[in-house]
Every structure is written in structure tokens, then in C-alpha cells.
Amino acid sequence: MQRQSRDHFDASTIPDDLAPIATVLSKMLPGDWRSLRPVIDRRKCVKCSLCWLYCPVQCVTEKPRWFEFDLAVCKGCGICAQECPQRAISMVEETGR
């Protein structure tokens, strides 16, 4: 294998005082900055579990007859509402924050 003609960068030029990234645990949850929240119309929900399957943060919890959302974890992305074939989930604006 041939060696590159020159190095990608000079590592000695990287400053030592860069901001610490992901070194301090933040207590903030996605629900703290959400602007939209999911609301389920239980009359329309057929419990197909597509909302649970597609949720990127797994905030959907199963109940005996329907699904609910853990709003502390939900980031309000709306993927659940987009994927619901029955249109049982709607995204509403967050109020009272």
C-alpha cells in the first residue's frame, strides 16, 4: 500500500483549550425543549404499533387497549403521526411552559 504524499493535518496545531463536549451530563430531556406533542384519538387507534415501531426515542408505552407517550422523553418530531395509518395521532402545540 502506498503512503500518502503528505499528512492530512498537523496535529500539533490543535489547541488544548477546546470546549469540553459530552463531558458533563445534562439533566435536560427531549421533552424539555419539545414544541409539539402527540395526542392519540383512542376511538381511531387500532393498536397496530407502528407509532411504537417508528419512534426514534422509544417514548411510546403500551397499555392494555392503546398506546401512550412518555412526554418527558418525546421530542415532538411527529414521526408517529406521519406513520399512523388510521391518523389517530395528531401533533398539537405545547402550551403552558
Protein backbone atom coordinates (compact mmCIF):
# COMPACT_ATOMS: atom_id res chain seq x y z
CA MET A 1 0.00 0.00 0.00
CA GLN A 2 1.34 3.41 -0.92
CA ARG A 3 1.71 6.11 1.68
CA GLN A 4 0.00 9.44 1.10
CA SER A 5 2.23 12.20 -0.16
CA ARG A 6 1.53 14.30 2.93
CA ASP A 7 -0.30 14.03 6.25
CA HIS A 8 -3.94 15.14 6.46
CA PHE A 9 -3.20 17.83 9.06
CA ASP A 10 -0.63 18.83 11.61
CA ALA A 11 -1.89 17.57 14.98
CA SER A 12 0.36 20.00 16.86
CA THR A 13 -1.81 22.91 15.65
CA ILE A 14 -4.92 21.71 17.55
CA PRO A 15 -5.50 23.99 20.56
CA ASP A 16 -5.61 22.46 24.05
CA ASP A 17 -8.49 24.66 25.24
CA LEU A 18 -11.32 23.30 23.12
CA ALA A 19 -14.76 23.26 24.73
CA PRO A 20 -15.45 20.00 26.57
CA ILE A 21 -18.04 18.15 24.53
CA ALA A 22 -20.18 15.50 26.23
CA THR A 23 -18.10 15.53 29.38
CA VAL A 24 -20.78 16.99 31.66
CA LEU A 25 -24.08 15.13 31.95
CA SER A 26 -27.04 17.34 31.15
CA LYS A 27 -30.24 16.70 33.08
CA MET A 28 -32.29 18.08 30.19
CA LEU A 29 -34.62 15.60 28.49
CA PRO A 30 -36.03 15.90 24.96
CA GLY A 31 -39.43 16.73 26.44
CA ASP A 32 -37.92 19.88 27.94
CA TRP A 33 -37.41 21.51 24.53
CA ARG A 34 -40.30 19.95 22.58
CA SER A 35 -42.63 22.39 20.79
CA LEU A 36 -45.21 19.85 19.59
CA ARG A 37 -46.68 16.92 21.48
CA PRO A 38 -48.57 13.87 20.21
CA VAL A 39 -52.22 13.33 21.13
CA ILE A 40 -53.94 10.00 20.46
CA ASP A 41 -57.58 9.73 19.43
CA ARG A 42 -58.36 6.45 21.18
CA ARG A 43 -61.51 5.95 19.08
CA LYS A 44 -59.35 5.70 15.94
CA CYS A 45 -56.39 3.75 17.37
CA VAL A 46 -56.41 0.09 16.32
CA LYS A 47 -53.18 -0.65 18.23
CA CYS A 48 -51.19 -1.51 15.13
CA SER A 49 -47.99 -0.47 17.00
CA LEU A 50 -46.47 1.47 14.07
CA CYS A 51 -46.05 4.52 16.33
CA TRP A 52 -44.08 2.35 18.75
CA LEU A 53 -42.02 0.85 15.94
CA TYR A 54 -41.03 4.14 14.29
CA CYS A 55 -40.48 6.29 17.40
CA PRO A 56 -36.76 7.27 17.37
CA VAL A 57 -36.59 7.80 21.16
CA GLN A 58 -38.92 4.95 22.19
CA CYS A 59 -41.29 7.15 24.17
CA VAL A 60 -44.35 5.10 23.21
CA THR A 61 -45.57 2.83 26.01
CA GLU A 62 -48.10 0.05 25.58
CA LYS A 63 -51.28 -0.07 27.65
CA PRO A 64 -53.80 -2.93 27.56
CA ARG A 65 -56.04 -1.23 24.97
CA TRP A 66 -53.93 1.61 23.49
CA PHE A 67 -50.54 3.29 23.43
CA GLU A 68 -49.43 6.33 25.41
CA PHE A 69 -46.47 8.68 25.11
CA ASP A 70 -43.90 9.44 27.79
CA LEU A 71 -43.86 13.21 27.30
CA ALA A 72 -40.65 13.60 29.33
CA VAL A 73 -38.85 11.64 26.61
CA CYS A 74 -40.87 12.61 23.49
CA LYS A 75 -39.03 15.15 21.35
CA GLY A 76 -42.07 16.09 19.27
CA CYS A 77 -40.70 15.00 15.90
CA GLY A 78 -44.11 13.85 14.59
CA ILE A 79 -42.89 10.61 13.03
CA CYS A 80 -45.58 8.70 14.94
CA ALA A 81 -48.31 10.91 13.45
CA GLN A 82 -46.87 10.55 9.95
CA GLU A 83 -46.70 6.75 10.17
CA CYS A 84 -50.11 6.15 11.78
CA PRO A 85 -52.30 4.54 9.08
CA GLN A 86 -55.52 5.42 10.99
CA ARG A 87 -54.48 9.06 11.54
CA ALA A 88 -55.19 8.51 15.24
CA ILE A 89 -52.23 10.66 16.30
CA SER A 90 -52.12 14.41 15.86
CA MET A 91 -49.39 16.84 16.85
CA VAL A 92 -50.53 19.84 18.89
CA GLU A 93 -48.59 22.86 20.07
CA GLU A 94 -47.12 22.69 23.51
CA THR A 95 -48.77 25.20 25.90
CA GLY A 96 -48.20 26.36 29.44
CA ARG A 97 -44.42 26.19 29.55
